[in-house]
Amino acid sequence: MKSKKMIIATMVFGMAVTGSAGVYAGTNLQKISAYLNHSISFKVNGAAYTPVDGNGKTLSPITYNNTTYLPVRALADALNVPVTFNASANQVVLGSGSGNPLPDNGSAITLAPINYTAAQKEQITKAFADYQGFETAYAPAQMISGDSFVSVGGGEDGVSLLFKHMRVNVSPRDYSYDYNGTTVKLANGTSAKWYTPSDIPMLTFKLDDRYVTLSSPDQSLSKAKLEKVAVNVAKLSK
């Protein structure tokens, strides 16, 4: 049987979210002939799932030109992703709308070892050595698959290791103290705190005599991914 490409369809969203076809009144509508596909079943995170609307009525995907369109409201609810409709912009909004990534299934996150070169280790060691009373070098031993180490630099607030999609700051001070946030337990039992001083969520936890803060400046790494990396921050191996 020919495989079908699965995508979220905004045309289904209007009926699922608002219950009114009037949302789509306008010149951009195109009449098509499609089929309700009752033969497709679903699994979400390994468990069987049946999409339903707000009234509990079972929904079926639509097949059109070998593409299967899913009811976006039901799918968003199953994945615990906020979904809204901006009527003025005629736009479906998945997630918070702030640019934050969608939640991850933690068990599906893939980590890759960070093989620092001799030159990179020397740079990291020097950055910590230049920070008085803070000489021992720390760095993540693993990163999210697809990320890469870029540079390291020191400053008044500690030492920062920059990756393509991540920033790891190691500091003698807890900069999360003055902010409200959410406390979480990392996989190794360490207590950590999520807080958002500006637009970018940050995760801070105490490690030995210092505080480590992870963030994703381009917001491509989710909280679940950063939490996975956090437990791999340790003294830099020789």
mmCIF file of N, CA and C in Angstrom, residues 47-176:
data_model
loop_
_atom_site.group_PDB
_atom_site.id
_atom_site.type_symbol
_atom_site.label_atom_id
_atom_site.label_comp_id
_atom_site.label_asym_id
_atom_site.label_seq_id
_atom_site.Cartn_x
_atom_site.Cartn_y
_atom_site.Cartn_z
ATOM 1 N N ALA A 47 0.821 4.715 22.586
ATOM 2 C CA ALA A 47 -0.513 4.305 23.026
ATOM 3 C C ALA A 47 -1.546 4.572 21.935
ATOM 4 N N ALA A 48 -2.520 3.678 21.814
ATOM 5 C CA ALA A 48 -3.577 3.858 20.820
ATOM 6 C C ALA A 48 -4.333 5.148 21.107
ATOM 7 N N TYR A 49 -4.704 5.845 20.047
ATOM 8 C CA TYR A 49 -5.375 7.133 20.203
ATOM 9 C C TYR A 49 -6.469 7.275 19.159
ATOM 10 N N THR A 50 -7.634 7.778 19.603
ATOM 11 C CA THR A 50 -8.754 8.050 18.700
ATOM 12 C C THR A 50 -9.053 9.539 18.740
ATOM 13 N N PRO A 51 -8.881 10.256 17.643
ATOM 14 C CA PRO A 51 -9.159 11.694 17.650
ATOM 15 C C PRO A 51 -10.656 11.967 17.773
ATOM 16 N N VAL A 52 -10.986 12.942 18.619
ATOM 17 C CA VAL A 52 -12.385 13.325 18.818
ATOM 18 C C VAL A 52 -12.487 14.838 18.806
ATOM 19 N N ASP A 53 -13.713 15.341 18.555
ATOM 20 C CA ASP A 53 -13.911 16.782 18.594
ATOM 21 C C ASP A 53 -14.285 17.217 20.011
ATOM 22 N N GLY A 54 -14.631 18.488 20.183
ATOM 23 C CA GLY A 54 -14.956 19.008 21.499
ATOM 24 C C GLY A 54 -16.165 18.366 22.142
ATOM 25 N N ASN A 55 -17.016 17.700 21.347
ATOM 26 C CA ASN A 55 -18.199 17.034 21.877
ATOM 27 C C ASN A 55 -18.006 15.533 22.054
ATOM 28 N N GLY A 56 -16.771 15.076 21.835
ATOM 29 C CA GLY A 56 -16.486 13.649 22.000
ATOM 30 C C GLY A 56 -16.791 12.809 20.777
ATOM 31 N N LYS A 57 -17.139 13.424 19.669
ATOM 32 C CA LYS A 57 -17.453 12.692 18.447
ATOM 33 C C LYS A 57 -16.161 12.277 17.748
ATOM 34 N N THR A 58 -16.082 11.000 17.342
ATOM 35 C CA THR A 58 -14.889 10.478 16.682
ATOM 36 C C THR A 58 -14.650 11.182 15.347
ATOM 37 N N LEU A 59 -13.404 11.554 15.102
ATOM 38 C CA LEU A 59 -13.027 12.223 13.866
ATOM 39 C C LEU A 59 -12.167 11.297 13.016
ATOM 40 N N SER A 60 -12.285 11.426 11.715
ATOM 41 C CA SER A 60 -11.477 10.636 10.792
ATOM 42 C C SER A 60 -10.633 11.563 9.934
ATOM 43 N N PRO A 61 -9.419 11.140 9.576
ATOM 44 C CA PRO A 61 -8.603 11.962 8.679
ATOM 45 C C PRO A 61 -9.203 12.002 7.285
ATOM 46 N N ILE A 62 -8.794 12.980 6.513
ATOM 47 C CA ILE A 62 -9.249 13.138 5.141
ATOM 48 C C ILE A 62 -8.098 12.827 4.194
ATOM 49 N N THR A 63 -8.366 12.020 3.171
ATOM 50 C CA THR A 63 -7.353 11.703 2.173
ATOM 51 C C THR A 63 -7.661 12.442 0.873
ATOM 52 N N TYR A 64 -6.644 13.149 0.381
ATOM 53 C CA TYR A 64 -6.811 13.907 -0.853
ATOM 54 C C TYR A 64 -5.473 13.904 -1.601
ATOM 55 N N ASN A 65 -5.480 13.417 -2.832
ATOM 56 C CA ASN A 65 -4.274 13.355 -3.663
ATOM 57 C C ASN A 65 -3.113 12.664 -2.941
ATOM 58 N N ASN A 66 -3.415 11.496 -2.319
ATOM 59 C CA ASN A 66 -2.405 10.693 -1.639
ATOM 60 C C ASN A 66 -1.767 11.381 -0.427
ATOM 61 N N THR A 67 -2.413 12.411 0.062
ATOM 62 C CA THR A 67 -1.979 13.068 1.296
ATOM 63 C C THR A 67 -3.091 12.955 2.319
ATOM 64 N N THR A 68 -2.736 12.612 3.547
ATOM 65 C CA THR A 68 -3.727 12.468 4.607
ATOM 66 C C THR A 68 -3.685 13.684 5.516
ATOM 67 N N TYR A 69 -4.829 14.345 5.696
ATOM 68 C CA TYR A 69 -4.954 15.550 6.505
ATOM 69 C C TYR A 69 -5.563 15.172 7.852
ATOM 70 N N LEU A 70 -4.911 15.602 8.938
ATOM 71 C CA LEU A 70 -5.366 15.249 10.278
ATOM 72 C C LEU A 70 -6.131 16.401 10.915
ATOM 73 N N PRO A 71 -7.090 16.092 11.787
ATOM 74 C CA PRO A 71 -7.805 17.149 12.526
ATOM 75 C C PRO A 71 -6.867 17.802 13.530
ATOM 76 N N VAL A 72 -6.467 19.026 13.285
ATOM 77 C CA VAL A 72 -5.391 19.644 14.052
ATOM 78 C C VAL A 72 -5.746 19.849 15.518
ATOM 79 N N ARG A 73 -6.996 20.193 15.830
ATOM 80 C CA ARG A 73 -7.377 20.401 17.228
ATOM 81 C C ARG A 73 -7.213 19.116 18.031
ATOM 82 N N ALA A 74 -7.693 18.003 17.489
ATOM 83 C CA ALA A 74 -7.590 16.732 18.198
ATOM 84 C C ALA A 74 -6.133 16.321 18.365
ATOM 85 N N LEU A 75 -5.345 16.513 17.312
ATOM 86 C CA LEU A 75 -3.935 16.136 17.376
ATOM 87 C C LEU A 75 -3.188 17.011 18.386
ATOM 88 N N ALA A 76 -3.477 18.300 18.396
ATOM 89 C CA ALA A 76 -2.823 19.205 19.340
ATOM 90 C C ALA A 76 -3.170 18.834 20.777
ATOM 91 N N ASP A 77 -4.425 18.469 21.019
ATOM 92 C CA ASP A 77 -4.833 18.054 22.364
ATOM 93 C C ASP A 77 -4.087 16.794 22.787
ATOM 94 N N ALA A 78 -3.936 15.856 21.863
ATOM 95 C CA ALA A 78 -3.252 14.597 22.177
ATOM 96 C C ALA A 78 -1.792 14.832 22.512
ATOM 97 N N LEU A 79 -1.166 15.791 21.851
ATOM 98 C CA LEU A 79 0.249 16.089 22.074
ATOM 99 C C LEU A 79 0.456 17.166 23.135
ATOM 100 N N ASN A 80 -0.646 17.624 23.731
ATOM 101 C CA ASN A 80 -0.595 18.649 24.778
ATOM 102 C C ASN A 80 0.055 19.933 24.273
ATOM 103 N N VAL A 81 -0.347 20.338 23.067
ATOM 104 C CA VAL A 81 0.155 21.560 22.457
ATOM 105 C C VAL A 81 -0.995 22.563 22.363
ATOM 106 N N PRO A 82 -0.842 23.780 22.890
ATOM 107 C CA PRO A 82 -1.908 24.775 22.756
ATOM 108 C C PRO A 82 -2.171 25.087 21.289
ATOM 109 N N VAL A 83 -3.435 25.269 20.952
ATOM 110 C CA VAL A 83 -3.778 25.606 19.574
ATOM 111 C C VAL A 83 -4.903 26.637 19.579
ATOM 112 N N THR A 84 -4.732 27.707 18.811
ATOM 113 C CA THR A 84 -5.730 28.763 18.718
ATOM 114 C C THR A 84 -5.854 29.207 17.263
ATOM 115 N N PHE A 85 -6.875 30.013 17.005
ATOM 116 C CA PHE A 85 -7.057 30.552 15.661
ATOM 117 C C PHE A 85 -7.115 32.062 15.738
ATOM 118 N N ASN A 86 -6.222 32.729 15.011
ATOM 119 C CA ASN A 86 -6.181 34.180 14.936
ATOM 120 C C ASN A 86 -7.052 34.605 13.767
ATOM 121 N N ALA A 87 -8.283 35.037 14.070
ATOM 122 C CA ALA A 87 -9.249 35.349 13.013
ATOM 123 C C ALA A 87 -8.805 36.529 12.163
ATOM 124 N N SER A 88 -8.190 37.542 12.788
ATOM 125 C CA SER A 88 -7.797 38.730 12.034
ATOM 126 C C SER A 88 -6.711 38.414 11.004
ATOM 127 N N ALA A 89 -5.833 37.468 11.354
ATOM 128 C CA ALA A 89 -4.761 37.080 10.434
ATOM 129 C C ALA A 89 -5.115 35.829 9.640
ATOM 130 N N ASN A 90 -6.271 35.219 9.963
ATOM 131 C CA ASN A 90 -6.679 33.963 9.327
ATOM 132 C C ASN A 90 -5.558 32.929 9.446
ATOM 133 N N GLN A 91 -5.101 32.746 10.703
ATOM 134 C CA GLN A 91 -3.888 31.959 10.946
ATOM 135 C C GLN A 91 -4.077 30.985 12.105
ATOM 136 N N VAL A 92 -3.641 29.742 11.889
ATOM 137 C CA VAL A 92 -3.608 28.739 12.940
ATOM 138 C C VAL A 92 -2.333 28.932 13.750
ATOM 139 N N VAL A 93 -2.450 28.939 15.078
ATOM 140 C CA VAL A 93 -1.290 29.123 15.951
ATOM 141 C C VAL A 93 -1.124 27.892 16.829
ATOM 142 N N LEU A 94 -0.042 27.147 16.618
ATOM 143 C CA LEU A 94 0.284 25.986 17.437
ATOM 144 C C LEU A 94 1.351 26.381 18.448
ATOM 145 N N GLY A 95 1.189 25.973 19.697
ATOM 146 C CA GLY A 95 2.130 26.358 20.740
ATOM 147 C C GLY A 95 1.748 27.703 21.310
ATOM 148 N N SER A 96 2.677 28.306 22.076
ATOM 149 C CA SER A 96 2.387 29.558 22.768
ATOM 150 C C SER A 96 2.367 30.762 21.847
ATOM 151 N N GLY A 97 2.939 30.616 20.646
ATOM 152 C CA GLY A 97 3.030 31.741 19.736
ATOM 153 C C GLY A 97 4.255 32.590 19.984
ATOM 154 N N SER A 98 5.097 32.196 20.987
ATOM 155 C CA SER A 98 6.281 32.985 21.329
ATOM 156 C C SER A 98 7.534 32.488 20.642
ATOM 157 N N GLY A 99 7.387 31.462 19.788
ATOM 158 C CA GLY A 99 8.564 30.923 19.122
ATOM 159 C C GLY A 99 9.157 29.745 19.857
ATOM 160 N N ASN A 100 8.548 29.351 21.001
ATOM 161 C CA ASN A 100 9.071 28.217 21.737
ATOM 162 C C ASN A 100 8.801 26.925 20.996
ATOM 163 N N PRO A 101 9.698 25.949 21.060
ATOM 164 C CA PRO A 101 9.506 24.689 20.360
ATOM 165 C C PRO A 101 8.399 23.870 20.979
ATOM 166 N N LEU A 102 7.875 22.922 20.212
ATOM 167 C CA LEU A 102 6.838 22.043 20.722
ATOM 168 C C LEU A 102 7.425 21.074 21.736
ATOM 169 N N PRO A 103 6.601 20.554 22.668
ATOM 170 C CA PRO A 103 7.114 19.621 23.661
ATOM 171 C C PRO A 103 7.663 18.357 23.019
ATOM 172 N N ASP A 104 8.637 17.743 23.712
ATOM 173 C CA ASP A 104 9.238 16.517 23.230
ATOM 174 C C ASP A 104 8.754 15.343 24.055
ATOM 175 N N ASN A 105 8.741 14.183 23.447
ATOM 176 C CA ASN A 105 8.646 12.946 24.200
ATOM 177 C C ASN A 105 10.065 12.634 24.656
ATOM 178 N N GLY A 106 10.345 12.786 25.967
ATOM 179 C CA GLY A 106 11.697 12.696 26.478
ATOM 180 C C GLY A 106 12.429 11.449 26.061
ATOM 181 N N SER A 107 11.710 10.331 25.947
ATOM 182 C CA SER A 107 12.373 9.073 25.614
ATOM 183 C C SER A 107 12.875 9.048 24.179
ATOM 184 N N ALA A 108 12.386 9.971 23.327
ATOM 185 C CA ALA A 108 12.768 9.974 21.917
ATOM 186 C C ALA A 108 13.936 10.906 21.632
ATOM 187 N N ILE A 109 14.424 11.630 22.663
ATOM 188 C CA ILE A 109 15.500 12.586 22.464
ATOM 189 C C ILE A 109 16.827 11.852 22.302
ATOM 190 N N THR A 110 17.566 12.216 21.272
ATOM 191 C CA THR A 110 18.840 11.562 20.984
ATOM 192 C C THR A 110 20.006 12.468 21.365
ATOM 193 N N LEU A 111 20.889 11.959 22.207
ATOM 194 C CA LEU A 111 22.090 12.687 22.603
ATOM 195 C C LEU A 111 23.294 12.171 21.827
ATOM 196 N N ALA A 112 24.261 13.042 21.631
ATOM 197 C CA ALA A 112 25.495 12.670 20.950
ATOM 198 C C ALA A 112 26.673 13.105 21.808
ATOM 199 N N PRO A 113 27.735 12.294 21.879
ATOM 200 C CA PRO A 113 28.907 12.691 22.662
ATOM 201 C C PRO A 113 29.580 13.904 22.038
ATOM 202 N N ILE A 114 30.150 14.762 22.883
ATOM 203 C CA ILE A 114 30.874 15.932 22.393
ATOM 204 C C ILE A 114 32.358 15.593 22.411
ATOM 205 N N ASN A 115 32.929 15.434 21.262
ATOM 206 C CA ASN A 115 34.340 15.099 21.152
ATOM 207 C C ASN A 115 35.144 16.387 20.961
ATOM 208 N N TYR A 116 35.401 17.074 22.084
ATOM 209 C CA TYR A 116 36.178 18.308 22.009
ATOM 210 C C TYR A 116 37.577 17.998 21.473
ATOM 211 N N THR A 117 38.054 18.834 20.577
ATOM 212 C CA THR A 117 39.418 18.675 20.103
ATOM 213 C C THR A 117 40.384 19.139 21.195
ATOM 214 N N ALA A 118 41.654 18.807 21.024
ATOM 215 C CA ALA A 118 42.666 19.238 21.993
ATOM 216 C C ALA A 118 42.698 20.762 22.091
ATOM 217 N N ALA A 119 42.555 21.437 20.958
ATOM 218 C CA ALA A 119 42.565 22.899 20.947
ATOM 219 C C ALA A 119 41.348 23.465 21.681
ATOM 220 N N GLN A 120 40.190 22.851 21.486
ATOM 221 C CA GLN A 120 38.982 23.315 22.166
ATOM 222 C C GLN A 120 39.086 23.104 23.676
ATOM 223 N N LYS A 121 39.623 21.967 24.079
ATOM 224 C CA LYS A 121 39.813 21.714 25.517
ATOM 225 C C LYS A 121 40.765 22.749 26.117
ATOM 226 N N GLU A 122 41.779 23.091 25.364
ATOM 227 C CA GLU A 122 42.731 24.096 25.839
ATOM 228 C C GLU A 122 42.048 25.448 26.003
ATOM 229 N N GLN A 123 41.173 25.812 25.058
ATOM 230 C CA GLN A 123 40.448 27.079 25.131
ATOM 231 C C GLN A 123 39.501 27.105 26.327
ATOM 232 N N ILE A 124 38.799 25.993 26.537
ATOM 233 C CA ILE A 124 37.858 25.912 27.658
ATOM 234 C C ILE A 124 38.611 25.989 28.983
ATOM 235 N N THR A 125 39.693 25.240 29.085
ATOM 236 C CA THR A 125 40.496 25.244 30.312
ATOM 237 C C THR A 125 41.036 26.632 30.613
ATOM 238 N N LYS A 126 41.501 27.332 29.588
ATOM 239 C CA LYS A 126 42.040 28.683 29.767
ATOM 240 C C LYS A 126 40.954 29.663 30.214
ATOM 241 N N ALA A 127 39.747 29.529 29.655
ATOM 242 C CA ALA A 127 38.653 30.428 30.017
ATOM 243 C C ALA A 127 38.331 30.319 31.500
ATOM 244 N N PHE A 128 38.359 29.095 32.029
ATOM 245 C CA PHE A 128 38.103 28.905 33.455
ATOM 246 C C PHE A 128 39.311 29.335 34.288
ATOM 247 N N ALA A 129 40.515 29.052 33.803
ATOM 248 C CA ALA A 129 41.730 29.404 34.541
ATOM 249 C C ALA A 129 41.852 30.911 34.716
ATOM 250 N N ASP A 130 41.337 31.677 33.760
ATOM 251 C CA ASP A 130 41.407 33.134 33.819
ATOM 252 C C ASP A 130 40.406 33.730 34.800
ATOM 253 N N TYR A 131 39.495 32.891 35.309
ATOM 254 C CA TYR A 131 38.479 33.359 36.242
ATOM 255 C C TYR A 131 38.959 33.025 37.653
ATOM 256 N N GLN A 132 39.401 34.018 38.401
ATOM 257 C CA GLN A 132 40.029 33.798 39.697
ATOM 258 C C GLN A 132 39.097 33.085 40.678
ATOM 259 N N GLY A 133 39.619 32.021 41.296
ATOM 260 C CA GLY A 133 38.851 31.247 42.254
ATOM 261 C C GLY A 133 37.853 30.313 41.617
ATOM 262 N N PHE A 134 37.975 30.141 40.314
ATOM 263 C CA PHE A 134 36.972 29.381 39.571
ATOM 264 C C PHE A 134 37.654 28.572 38.476
ATOM 265 N N GLU A 135 38.833 28.025 38.817
ATOM 266 C CA GLU A 135 39.739 27.514 37.794
ATOM 267 C C GLU A 135 39.326 26.178 37.179
ATOM 268 N N THR A 136 38.618 25.343 37.930
ATOM 269 C CA THR A 136 38.269 24.019 37.415
ATOM 270 C C THR A 136 37.291 24.135 36.244
ATOM 271 N N ALA A 137 37.645 23.532 35.130
ATOM 272 C CA ALA A 137 36.816 23.640 33.915
ATOM 273 C C ALA A 137 35.666 22.643 33.943
ATOM 274 N N TYR A 138 34.482 23.118 33.576
ATOM 275 C CA TYR A 138 33.282 22.285 33.454
ATOM 276 C C TYR A 138 32.715 22.453 32.046
ATOM 277 N N ALA A 139 32.124 21.394 31.525
ATOM 278 C CA ALA A 139 31.517 21.454 30.187
ATOM 279 C C ALA A 139 30.577 20.269 30.014
ATOM 280 N N PRO A 140 29.560 20.397 29.147
ATOM 281 C CA PRO A 140 28.690 19.243 28.880
ATOM 282 C C PRO A 140 29.456 18.162 28.125
ATOM 283 N N ALA A 141 29.248 16.912 28.511
ATOM 284 C CA ALA A 141 29.895 15.791 27.827
ATOM 285 C C ALA A 141 29.072 15.308 26.642
ATOM 286 N N GLN A 142 27.773 15.679 26.616
ATOM 287 C CA GLN A 142 26.886 15.293 25.517
ATOM 288 C C GLN A 142 26.042 16.480 25.099
ATOM 289 N N MET A 143 25.551 16.431 23.879
ATOM 290 C CA MET A 143 24.676 17.473 23.349
ATOM 291 C C MET A 143 23.555 16.815 22.561
ATOM 292 N N ILE A 144 22.560 17.581 22.196
ATOM 293 C CA ILE A 144 21.484 17.065 21.360
ATOM 294 C C ILE A 144 22.055 16.748 19.980
ATOM 295 N N SER A 145 21.690 15.604 19.448
ATOM 296 C CA SER A 145 22.179 15.193 18.134
ATOM 297 C C SER A 145 21.899 16.278 17.098
ATOM 298 N N GLY A 146 22.917 16.664 16.357
ATOM 299 C CA GLY A 146 22.770 17.708 15.352
ATOM 300 C C GLY A 146 23.323 19.050 15.795
ATOM 301 N N ASP A 147 23.571 19.199 17.101
ATOM 302 C CA ASP A 147 24.153 20.436 17.604
ATOM 303 C C ASP A 147 25.673 20.363 17.439
ATOM 304 N N SER A 148 26.376 21.453 17.717
ATOM 305 C CA SER A 148 27.834 21.446 17.595
ATOM 306 C C SER A 148 28.419 22.555 18.454
ATOM 307 N N PHE A 149 29.600 22.295 19.005
ATOM 308 C CA PHE A 149 30.301 23.281 19.825
ATOM 309 C C PHE A 149 30.896 24.354 18.924
ATOM 310 N N VAL A 150 30.758 25.637 19.358
ATOM 311 C CA VAL A 150 31.232 26.751 18.540
ATOM 312 C C VAL A 150 32.405 27.469 19.198
ATOM 313 N N SER A 151 32.211 27.924 20.455
ATOM 314 C CA SER A 151 33.262 28.709 21.088
ATOM 315 C C SER A 151 33.052 28.755 22.596
ATOM 316 N N VAL A 152 34.026 29.329 23.299
ATOM 317 C CA VAL A 152 33.938 29.519 24.736
ATOM 318 C C VAL A 152 34.471 30.906 25.055
ATOM 319 N N GLY A 153 33.892 31.538 26.068
ATOM 320 C CA GLY A 153 34.338 32.869 26.449
ATOM 321 C C GLY A 153 34.072 33.129 27.914
ATOM 322 N N GLY A 154 34.883 33.966 28.524
ATOM 323 C CA GLY A 154 34.713 34.317 29.927
ATOM 324 C C GLY A 154 34.252 35.748 30.080
ATOM 325 N N GLY A 155 33.622 36.034 31.209
ATOM 326 C CA GLY A 155 33.141 37.375 31.499
ATOM 327 C C GLY A 155 32.941 37.543 32.982
ATOM 328 N N GLU A 156 32.336 38.666 33.384
ATOM 329 C CA GLU A 156 32.131 38.935 34.799
ATOM 330 C C GLU A 156 31.152 37.960 35.446
ATOM 331 N N ASP A 157 30.250 37.402 34.657
ATOM 332 C CA ASP A 157 29.232 36.522 35.226
ATOM 333 C C ASP A 157 29.588 35.047 35.062
ATOM 334 N N GLY A 158 30.819 34.726 34.656
ATOM 335 C CA GLY A 158 31.212 33.332 34.544
ATOM 336 C C GLY A 158 31.788 32.991 33.182
ATOM 337 N N VAL A 159 31.716 31.723 32.851
ATOM 338 C CA VAL A 159 32.233 31.226 31.573
ATOM 339 C C VAL A 159 31.074 30.671 30.750
ATOM 340 N N SER A 160 30.999 31.046 29.486
ATOM 341 C CA SER A 160 29.919 30.596 28.609
ATOM 342 C C SER A 160 30.465 29.732 27.484
ATOM 343 N N LEU A 161 29.853 28.564 27.323
ATOM 344 C CA LEU A 161 30.168 27.684 26.200
ATOM 345 C C LEU A 161 29.035 27.816 25.192
ATOM 346 N N LEU A 162 29.373 28.216 23.990
ATOM 347 C CA LEU A 162 28.372 28.456 22.957
ATOM 348 C C LEU A 162 28.344 27.305 21.965
ATOM 349 N N PHE A 163 27.135 26.824 21.711
ATOM 350 C CA PHE A 163 26.908 25.791 20.713
ATOM 351 C C PHE A 163 26.030 26.382 19.611
ATOM 352 N N LYS A 164 25.819 25.625 18.567
ATOM 353 C CA LYS A 164 24.993 26.111 17.462
ATOM 354 C C LYS A 164 23.590 26.435 17.943
ATOM 355 N N HIS A 165 23.045 25.601 18.844
ATOM 356 C CA HIS A 165 21.665 25.799 19.298
ATOM 357 C C HIS A 165 21.552 25.944 20.814
ATOM 358 N N MET A 166 22.672 26.114 21.511
ATOM 359 C CA MET A 166 22.617 26.078 22.968
ATOM 360 C C MET A 166 23.701 26.962 23.576
ATOM 361 N N ARG A 167 23.397 27.495 24.755
ATOM 362 C CA ARG A 167 24.377 28.255 25.536
ATOM 363 C C ARG A 167 24.439 27.658 26.927
ATOM 364 N N VAL A 168 25.645 27.362 27.398
ATOM 365 C CA VAL A 168 25.842 26.817 28.732
ATOM 366 C C VAL A 168 26.728 27.791 29.502
ATOM 367 N N ASN A 169 26.150 28.427 30.528
ATOM 368 C CA ASN A 169 26.898 29.382 31.335
ATOM 369 C C ASN A 169 27.203 28.761 32.696
ATOM 370 N N VAL A 170 28.461 28.844 33.115
ATOM 371 C CA VAL A 170 28.887 28.320 34.414
ATOM 372 C C VAL A 170 29.355 29.505 35.245
ATOM 373 N N SER A 171 28.693 29.724 36.379
ATOM 374 C CA SER A 171 28.930 30.935 37.152
ATOM 375 C C SER A 171 29.021 30.617 38.648
ATOM 376 N N PRO A 172 29.724 31.454 39.415
ATOM 377 C CA PRO A 172 29.754 31.259 40.866
ATOM 378 C C PRO A 172 28.506 31.786 41.554
ATOM 379 N N ARG A 173 27.626 32.446 40.811
ATOM 380 C CA ARG A 173 26.433 33.043 41.395
ATOM 381 C C ARG A 173 25.158 32.463 40.776
ATOM 382 N N ASP A 174 24.082 32.486 41.570
ATOM 383 C CA ASP A 174 22.782 32.001 41.114
ATOM 384 C C ASP A 174 21.960 33.180 40.605
ATOM 385 N N TYR A 175 21.947 33.364 39.292
ATOM 386 C CA TYR A 175 21.221 34.492 38.718
ATOM 387 C C TYR A 175 19.716 34.246 38.607
ATOM 388 N N SER A 176 19.275 33.038 38.931
ATOM 389 C CA SER A 176 17.832 32.750 38.885
ATOM 390 C C SER A 176 17.135 33.153 40.176
#
